[in-house]
Amino acid sequence: MRAAELFVQCLENEGVDYIFGIPGEENIDIMDALLGSKIQFITTRHEQGAAFMADVYGRLTGRAGVCLTTLGPGATNLVTGFADANMDHAPIVAIAGQGATTRMHKESHQILDLVNLFKPISKYSIQIREPEIVPEIVRKAFKNAQAEKPGGSFIDFPENLARMEVPAAGPLKVQAPKPPIAPEAKLQQAAGLISKATFPLIMAGNGVIRAGASEQLTRLADSLKLPVATTFMAKGAIPFAHEQCLGTVGLQARDYIACGFDRADVVVCVGYDMVEYPPNLWHPHKEKKIIHVDMSPAEVDEHYILECGVIGDIGASLDKLTTLAQPHHGQYAGSLRQMIIEDLRSHAESSGFPLKPQKIIWDLRQVLQPEDIVICDVGAHKMWMARMYQAERPNTCIISNGFASMGIGVPGALAAKLVHPEVTVVTVTGDAGFMMNSQEIETALRIGTPMVILIWTDGEYGLIHWHQLRHFGRKSHIAFNNPDFVKYAESFGAKAYRINQADELVPTLKQAIADNTVVIIDCPVDYSENMKFTEKMGHLVCPI
Ligand SMILES: Cc1ncc(C[n+]2csc(CCOP(=O)(O)OP(=O)(O)O)c2C)c(N)n1
Ligand SMILES: [Mg+2]
């Protein structure tokens, strides 16, 4: 057997069902070995698209998404999507072909030190140097990528090694560590702090969703009457409809939910990744008692000094706290929740054109079912979606908020549809982020993954415009021209619609879903709302 064949066997053994990527000269042995495999290879149109597909696949399944490229430029094209997965704690395994070990020591066509290139953006980066270590390397790459906190593994596979014969050997047994249970004394201490708090608040992060602990979180909030705010990446960790849900936190600007943080004396951070919402933003005066409930010890930050760390299986810790802590009366957050709900509704009937961000989100929510999935790209639209889109279930509103790279929307939607073919998948994207990976429309049409691509069109890098206005009161180099999105979509064989007035959006979304193919909706957006929001929040009077 050739090492490439053993490698593919090892991937099968890890349960890999898809590999996203582009064939190249130096990975032809793997490509050939895949012909006899049950793994489906999804040929993409850019390696960045492949990496984002693996990223969202990993995020939705908890199993590493896999992408494959050639050496040099193929591998460097992977970097952004791979780094996005790594920083968002989505498990991903990237494999690059490499030049032969006989030419690696000298200047040679397309050769680059890929292991070192991927080191700072991965948990594990390695070159295969002997064919018989393939099983150990593959096992270690998946184990590292999938273990909490998940992230990236990179494997560099020199072409001459891929071609070598290996003695009969098989893949290694797949094992995953079982998280330990948090110590009783820590649980008791945390429960005491929660019981004695005057204004306790839970901040749930993506770790809750990764641990599959959404039900336990909701039960805890329900039984103890504790209000819960979720980070962008934890949307749906508690249903928005739940009376203790205070929506989403993470804007740099103030928002209603900031009132909850201002008042809180005890903040229980569950599965919280600091990268999403740095502690200095919600804890500037360092006066609060912080309880850290997670699978791993807290990151060091001067604004995140713990009163109590509860390290262990998150679901089990939450269940324990539910039984150990005293319930609260649960009223103080009611007025805040009311204010947040009124804000969501405030533009439901808006007839303005271009459409207000709030109106687009309201209409989208009316059309989608609770289990349908929205993937956000990155920009002003993401900020609006994060604060206003109501998610009722975990992993139904996917936002990248660690590395936060533009361009995830279209490839991410393709991966989401592969994982959940039974639900509608919509990508909400800016006109700039859309163009960064719009080539993957062809991939989606070819492999048959329907999606609705809702483009918020403003002809600008809208989020940057917003920042510039906040800081300097004027804009600098943020405008561009768009192609005709309808003709562009049609040239791929996709369907497309343009919104010309506010009341067209709901029927168009319904039609686009019914079309059951790749559909683009070009929806002009009124971003004058951005600064109106900033000004309104500058004068925010807290209801609690
Ligand atoms: C790959 C990448 N490049 C640049 C940025 C910085 N950035 C963040 S949002 C943004 C503008 C996004 O514009 P668009 O996609 O049109 O969305 P809008 O803000 O207009 O809603 C930029 C340039 C980024 N996050 N990722
Ligand atoms: Mg834009």
XYZ file of C-alpha atoms and ligand atoms in Angstrom:
571
model
C 0.000 0.000 0.000
C 1.167 3.554 -0.743
C 1.349 6.074 2.094
C -1.319 8.184 0.348
C -3.734 5.235 0.469
C -2.999 4.645 4.138
C -3.543 8.364 4.729
C -7.001 8.207 3.136
C -7.824 5.113 5.213
C -6.879 7.077 8.316
C -9.186 9.939 7.290
C -12.036 7.466 6.784
C -11.296 6.045 10.206
C -11.768 9.550 11.672
C -15.264 9.640 10.183
C -14.417 12.206 7.498
C -17.263 12.439 4.994
C -16.195 15.514 2.987
C -12.902 17.062 1.960
C -13.039 20.577 0.527
C -10.205 21.639 -1.720
C -8.348 21.984 -4.983
C -6.137 19.346 -6.575
C -2.544 20.235 -7.370
C 0.546 18.578 -8.718
C 1.973 17.708 -5.310
C -1.185 16.091 -3.936
C -2.020 13.869 -6.923
C -1.339 10.683 -4.954
C -3.912 11.622 -2.324
C -6.383 12.695 -5.007
C -5.911 9.351 -6.723
C -6.273 7.400 -3.481
C -9.559 9.223 -2.837
C -11.068 7.605 -5.931
C -11.504 4.368 -4.060
C -12.848 6.048 -0.938
C -16.317 6.792 0.408
C -15.127 10.301 1.286
C -16.705 12.895 -0.997
C -14.233 15.419 -2.399
C -15.768 18.840 -2.985
C -13.760 20.675 -5.600
C -13.894 24.378 -4.781
C -12.963 27.467 -6.803
C -10.576 28.983 -4.289
C -8.698 27.436 -1.369
C -10.081 30.136 0.914
C -13.569 28.904 0.063
C -12.477 25.369 1.002
C -11.100 26.544 4.352
C -14.287 28.451 5.227
C -16.367 25.410 4.300
C -14.268 23.263 6.627
C -14.542 25.992 9.274
C -18.349 26.047 9.294
C -18.556 22.260 8.928
C -16.407 21.971 12.068
C -18.404 24.555 13.942
C -21.740 22.872 13.193
C -20.678 19.288 13.811
C -17.901 19.451 16.429
C -15.952 17.147 14.107
C -13.007 18.548 12.191
C -13.803 19.967 8.794
C -11.117 18.892 6.337
C -9.543 20.876 3.512
C -6.843 19.892 1.057
C -4.586 21.929 -1.205
C -1.356 21.840 -3.057
C 1.854 23.356 -1.713
C 2.956 27.014 -1.883
C 0.181 29.236 -3.253
C -2.532 26.644 -2.617
C -1.579 26.471 1.031
C -1.151 30.239 1.476
C -4.638 30.708 0.037
C -5.941 28.537 2.881
C -4.506 30.750 5.579
C -7.374 33.205 6.185
C -10.158 30.646 6.406
C -7.990 28.318 8.469
C -7.033 31.089 10.902
C -10.700 31.989 11.160
C -11.588 28.454 12.234
C -8.686 28.292 14.662
C -9.559 31.528 16.422
C -13.296 30.777 16.439
C -12.518 27.407 18.020
C -13.975 25.412 15.149
C -12.146 22.105 14.606
C -10.377 22.005 11.263
C -7.697 19.812 9.669
C -5.856 21.208 6.653
C -3.657 19.046 4.458
C -1.225 20.413 1.913
C 0.845 18.509 -0.579
C 4.521 19.471 -0.418
C 7.524 19.235 -2.706
C 9.722 16.150 -2.344
C 12.107 15.980 0.606
C 14.923 15.768 -1.974
C 14.425 19.439 -2.949
C 13.281 20.957 0.299
C 16.743 22.150 1.336
C 17.180 24.542 -1.596
C 15.449 27.211 -3.637
C 12.841 25.213 -5.482
C 9.574 25.765 -7.328
C 6.687 26.712 -4.954
C 8.449 25.404 -1.861
C 7.670 27.289 1.315
C 8.100 26.331 4.961
C 4.413 25.639 5.491
C 4.756 24.057 8.921
C 6.127 27.303 10.281
C 3.634 29.357 8.311
C 0.758 27.534 10.011
C 2.296 27.375 13.504
C 0.913 30.647 14.868
C -2.555 29.944 13.484
C -2.927 26.335 14.617
C -2.831 24.048 17.628
C -0.689 21.522 15.782
C 1.391 21.903 12.628
C 3.496 19.039 11.332
C 5.220 17.515 8.336
C 5.050 13.817 7.533
C 8.693 12.730 7.384
C 8.336 8.953 7.316
C 5.504 7.038 5.628
C 4.892 4.681 8.544
C 3.995 7.506 10.958
C 0.926 8.482 8.888
C -1.551 6.826 11.320
C -0.064 8.615 14.345
C 0.026 11.982 12.617
C -3.543 11.795 11.360
C -4.823 10.649 14.760
C -2.910 13.374 16.562
C -4.112 16.047 14.132
C -7.777 15.148 14.671
C -7.386 14.691 18.414
C -5.805 18.122 18.761
C -8.266 19.855 16.456
C -11.326 18.414 18.185
C -10.255 18.619 21.827
C -11.549 21.608 23.843
C -10.811 24.364 22.973
C -10.979 23.156 19.388
C -8.926 24.688 16.593
C -6.691 23.918 13.670
C -4.275 21.137 12.760
C -2.091 21.386 9.684
C -0.430 18.432 7.917
C 2.268 18.919 5.287
C 2.644 15.825 3.100
C 5.714 15.682 0.809
C 4.909 14.136 -2.556
C 7.709 11.548 -2.531
C 6.539 10.238 0.858
C 2.936 10.004 -0.340
C 4.138 7.716 -3.087
C 6.222 5.376 -0.905
C 5.142 1.890 -0.036
C 4.259 1.300 3.618
C 4.228 -2.011 5.463
C 0.705 -3.291 6.116
C -0.544 -1.057 8.881
C -3.911 0.357 9.783
C -5.358 3.487 11.324
C -5.287 3.979 15.076
C -8.312 3.687 17.337
C -10.205 6.991 17.631
C -10.313 8.235 21.206
C -11.476 11.522 22.697
C -10.842 12.640 26.262
C -13.915 12.695 28.500
C -14.054 16.010 30.337
C -13.604 15.699 34.101
C -16.306 16.760 36.558
C -15.581 20.042 38.374
C -14.561 19.665 42.038
C -17.441 19.738 44.541
C -15.824 22.488 46.626
C -15.701 24.822 43.624
C -19.306 24.094 42.743
C -20.337 24.828 46.350
C -18.391 28.087 46.346
C -19.913 29.199 43.032
C -23.407 28.277 44.197
C -22.887 30.334 47.388
C -21.804 33.357 45.370
C -24.816 33.075 43.070
C -27.202 32.658 46.021
C -25.856 35.732 47.802
C -25.662 37.971 44.732
C -28.011 40.941 44.502
C -27.790 41.233 40.738
C -26.373 38.060 39.168
C -25.986 37.865 35.403
C -24.898 34.985 33.183
C -22.818 35.558 30.069
C -22.892 32.495 27.845
C -20.203 31.982 25.218
C -19.741 29.562 22.357
C -18.253 26.971 24.745
C -21.827 26.245 25.877
C -22.800 25.310 22.338
C -19.580 23.335 21.748
C -20.284 21.345 24.911
C -23.900 20.719 23.885
C -24.954 22.301 27.188
C -27.703 24.627 25.948
C -30.458 22.669 27.681
C -28.588 22.694 30.990
C -28.010 26.437 30.665
C -31.677 27.082 29.975
C -32.687 24.882 32.913
C -30.357 26.762 35.239
C -31.650 30.168 34.084
C -35.200 28.921 34.420
C -34.908 27.344 37.884
C -32.758 30.037 39.494
C -34.369 32.923 37.564
C -31.014 34.187 36.340
C -30.882 36.475 33.304
C -28.631 35.335 30.455
C -26.849 37.354 27.800
C -25.119 35.447 25.016
C -22.083 36.454 23.005
C -22.358 36.726 19.206
C -21.126 33.145 18.840
C -23.467 31.797 21.495
C -26.677 33.031 19.932
C -29.389 30.465 20.572
C -27.571 28.893 23.558
C -30.774 29.895 25.358
C -33.893 30.487 23.243
C -34.556 34.182 22.712
C -38.188 33.457 23.596
C -37.146 32.474 27.122
C -38.085 35.155 29.630
C -34.588 35.174 31.139
C -32.880 35.808 27.787
C -31.463 39.308 27.459
C -30.239 38.841 23.904
C -26.716 39.269 22.623
C -23.699 41.173 23.926
C -20.458 42.081 22.246
C -20.823 45.428 20.535
C -18.013 47.793 21.340
C -20.641 50.526 21.548
C -23.097 50.669 24.423
C -26.362 48.844 24.051
C -29.324 48.106 26.324
C -27.675 44.970 27.626
C -24.794 47.130 28.924
C -27.274 48.257 31.600
C -27.389 44.679 32.875
C -23.595 44.540 33.103
C -23.464 47.948 34.810
C -25.756 46.691 37.551
C -24.463 43.129 37.959
C -22.433 42.345 41.078
C -21.797 38.709 40.091
C -21.184 37.696 36.478
C -21.222 33.989 35.704
C -19.245 33.450 32.486
C -20.077 30.084 30.955
C -18.041 28.716 28.051
C -16.883 32.266 27.431
C -14.034 32.994 24.982
C -12.455 36.352 25.716
C -11.656 36.911 22.044
C -15.314 37.760 21.467
C -15.897 40.439 24.063
C -12.818 41.634 25.940
C -13.410 41.977 29.698
C -12.376 45.642 29.827
C -15.493 46.483 27.796
C -17.970 44.968 30.248
C -15.864 45.137 33.410
C -13.941 48.426 33.255
C -13.910 49.074 37.022
C -12.910 45.523 38.093
C -15.426 45.541 40.931
C -17.559 42.523 40.035
C -17.262 38.976 41.277
C -16.577 36.700 38.316
C -17.428 33.008 38.238
C -15.762 31.202 35.342
C -17.526 27.998 34.272
C -15.635 26.306 31.478
C -13.753 23.195 30.423
C -10.413 24.974 30.665
C -8.824 27.524 33.014
C -9.411 31.206 32.326
C -7.141 33.321 30.163
C -5.228 35.963 32.132
C -6.598 39.498 31.875
C -6.478 42.246 34.462
C -10.223 42.781 34.023
C -10.962 39.084 34.430
C -9.696 38.143 37.872
C -11.830 35.295 39.162
C -13.703 34.922 42.388
C -14.237 31.274 41.514
C -13.235 28.994 38.628
C -15.396 25.943 37.965
C -13.389 23.823 35.550
C -14.916 20.663 34.170
C -17.752 19.338 32.050
C -19.930 22.425 31.459
C -23.293 20.655 31.310
C -22.590 18.763 34.539
C -21.435 21.959 36.286
C -24.599 23.798 35.247
C -26.796 20.941 36.454
C -24.986 20.937 39.798
C -25.315 24.703 40.217
C -29.030 24.428 39.467
C -29.516 22.173 42.461
C -27.010 23.860 44.805
C -27.832 27.588 44.427
C -30.829 29.466 45.820
C -33.353 30.766 43.268
C -33.681 34.531 42.799
C -36.917 36.483 42.430
C -36.082 37.039 38.740
C -37.758 40.382 38.217
C -34.997 42.872 37.813
C -34.165 41.968 34.229
C -37.799 42.105 33.069
C -37.834 45.798 32.205
C -34.555 45.444 30.345
C -35.885 42.526 28.318
C -39.006 44.536 27.543
C -36.900 47.390 26.222
C -34.877 45.006 24.041
C -38.038 43.433 22.602
C -39.590 46.833 21.850
C -36.407 47.837 20.077
C -36.584 44.703 17.878
C -40.136 45.540 16.866
C -39.614 49.248 16.347
C -39.064 49.089 12.575
C -41.216 46.072 11.733
C -43.590 48.212 9.685
C -40.969 50.527 8.212
C -41.629 51.316 4.547
C -38.405 53.283 4.015
C -36.234 52.547 1.007
C -33.393 51.587 0.997
C -34.433 49.234 3.787
C -33.447 49.853 7.363
C -31.235 47.105 8.843
C -33.814 46.510 11.565
C -36.547 45.948 8.980
C -34.466 43.454 6.960
C -33.791 41.432 10.120
C -37.407 41.557 11.228
C -38.609 40.290 7.841
C -35.963 37.563 7.704
C -36.961 36.283 11.149
C -40.649 36.190 10.127
C -39.868 34.046 7.104
C -37.461 31.542 8.670
C -38.321 28.586 10.900
C -36.593 28.180 14.276
C -34.359 25.387 12.932
C -33.276 27.246 9.776
C -29.680 28.471 9.664
C -28.322 31.935 8.965
C -24.614 32.450 8.270
C -23.415 36.025 8.670
C -20.525 37.496 6.818
C -18.543 40.301 8.493
C -19.429 43.978 8.383
C -22.076 46.397 9.622
C -24.728 43.809 8.702
C -23.104 41.393 11.170
C -23.331 43.918 13.996
C -27.016 44.456 13.310
C -27.663 40.730 12.983
C -25.762 39.993 16.187
C -27.793 42.458 18.224
C -31.192 41.928 16.605
C -31.609 38.482 15.052
C -33.484 36.281 17.492
C -32.046 32.791 17.582
C -34.164 30.131 19.249
C -31.742 27.235 18.908
C -27.995 26.780 19.139
C -26.015 26.941 15.893
C -28.828 28.576 13.927
C -27.096 31.940 13.590
C -23.447 31.428 12.722
C -21.240 34.446 13.258
C -17.466 34.563 13.094
C -16.400 36.769 15.955
C -12.915 35.586 16.806
C -10.857 36.195 13.665
C -13.957 37.745 12.076
C -12.901 37.447 8.468
C -14.999 38.730 5.605
C -15.798 36.113 2.969
C -17.162 33.329 5.164
C -20.787 33.800 4.096
C -21.155 31.971 0.786
C -18.776 29.027 1.450
C -20.090 28.778 5.019
C -23.662 28.450 3.746
C -22.605 25.657 1.399
C -21.119 23.715 4.313
C -24.176 24.347 6.497
C -26.442 22.957 3.795
C -24.276 19.842 3.484
C -24.511 19.274 7.231
C -28.242 20.084 7.464
C -29.826 19.475 4.052
C -33.287 19.499 5.653
C -33.267 23.179 6.694
C -33.217 26.452 4.793
C -29.815 28.123 4.803
C -29.497 31.857 4.306
C -26.322 33.850 4.170
C -26.564 37.470 5.240
C -23.670 39.309 3.645
C -22.360 42.724 2.742
C -21.703 43.578 -0.898
C -17.934 43.526 -0.253
C -17.748 40.256 1.703
C -19.977 38.604 -0.899
C -17.536 39.422 -3.697
C -14.644 37.944 -1.719
C -15.859 34.363 -2.200
C -18.752 34.633 -4.654
C -16.952 32.166 -6.952
C -18.234 29.393 -4.689
C -21.723 29.947 -6.139
C -20.495 27.718 -8.948
C -19.477 25.037 -6.430
C -22.845 25.243 -4.692
C -24.746 24.895 -7.965
C -22.541 22.025 -9.104
C -22.920 19.963 -5.940
C -26.544 20.988 -5.390
C -26.612 22.897 -2.132
C -29.436 25.458 -2.317
C -28.967 28.673 -0.365
C -30.368 32.172 -0.244
C -27.703 34.877 -0.407
C -29.150 38.075 1.012
C -26.797 40.905 0.053
C -27.107 44.164 1.996
C -26.049 46.549 -0.762
C -24.551 49.917 0.154
C -21.646 50.198 -2.304
C -19.258 50.601 0.605
C -17.249 48.921 3.310
C -20.106 49.977 5.548
C -18.712 48.984 8.934
C -15.511 50.911 8.297
C -17.541 53.948 7.217
C -19.368 53.699 10.556
C -16.085 53.543 12.509
C -14.642 56.458 10.550
C -17.687 58.616 11.279
C -17.521 57.756 14.981
C -13.854 58.625 15.253
C -13.296 61.387 12.711
C -16.714 62.518 11.485
C -15.742 61.884 7.863
C -15.085 58.952 5.567
C -11.946 57.787 3.813
C -11.684 55.397 0.807
C -14.588 53.118 1.528
C -16.682 53.320 -1.681
C -16.696 50.898 -4.625
C -18.890 49.927 -7.562
C -20.808 46.675 -7.657
C -21.525 44.470 -10.627
C -25.173 44.001 -11.507
C -25.788 41.281 -8.901
C -28.823 39.921 -10.738
C -26.962 39.461 -14.010
C -23.918 38.185 -12.133
C -25.986 35.489 -10.408
C -27.750 34.553 -13.620
C -24.436 34.132 -15.421
C -23.675 31.286 -12.980
C -27.104 29.755 -13.561
C -28.334 30.933 -10.161
C -31.594 32.812 -9.590
C -31.681 36.411 -8.492
C -34.002 39.193 -7.365
C -33.567 42.874 -6.645
C -35.589 44.572 -3.928
C -37.114 47.869 -5.078
C -39.344 48.693 -2.135
C -39.625 47.622 1.488
C -42.704 45.430 1.182
C -41.071 43.255 -1.479
C -38.616 41.613 0.875
C -40.922 39.120 2.619
C -42.503 37.738 -0.592
C -39.094 37.660 -2.291
C -37.529 35.723 0.587
C -40.405 33.235 0.472
C -40.010 32.844 -3.287
C -36.234 32.447 -2.952
C -36.658 29.652 -0.398
C -39.240 27.945 -2.629
C -36.894 28.217 -5.637
C -34.699 25.640 -3.890
C -31.499 26.553 -5.704
C -28.782 29.145 -5.203
C -30.632 32.459 -5.083
C -29.226 35.952 -4.694
C -31.288 38.817 -3.325
C -29.820 42.264 -3.881
C -31.287 44.316 -1.044
C -30.313 48.003 -0.765
C -29.725 48.975 2.865
C -29.995 52.331 4.599
C -26.873 52.582 6.759
C -27.731 56.081 7.949
C -29.208 53.982 10.776
C -25.660 53.164 11.943
C -24.849 56.592 13.293
C -28.428 57.076 14.504
C -27.870 53.987 16.640
C -24.534 55.298 17.932
C -26.132 58.612 18.890
C -29.159 56.981 20.509
C -26.959 54.734 22.634
C -24.863 57.724 23.649
C -27.977 59.035 25.423
C -29.109 55.687 26.778
C -31.013 55.891 30.034
C -31.018 52.511 31.748
C -34.369 51.133 32.870
C -32.818 49.227 35.780
C -10.792 39.657 5.075
C -11.101 40.912 5.799
N -10.677 42.092 5.321
C -10.978 43.253 5.963
C -11.703 43.224 7.126
C -12.028 44.532 7.849
N -13.458 44.821 7.625
C -14.379 44.453 8.520
S -15.927 44.793 8.024
C -15.399 45.492 6.608
C -16.380 46.050 5.601
C -17.349 45.027 5.114
O -18.046 45.560 4.007
P -19.311 44.803 3.438
O -19.023 43.378 3.204
O -19.860 45.572 2.276
O -20.336 44.861 4.661
P -21.031 46.169 5.300
O -20.143 46.634 6.388
O -21.165 47.190 4.199
O -22.345 45.655 5.835
C -13.998 45.446 6.523
C -13.211 45.987 5.388
C -12.114 41.951 7.611
N -12.801 41.805 8.746
N -11.831 40.838 6.909
Mg -21.201 47.096 2.082
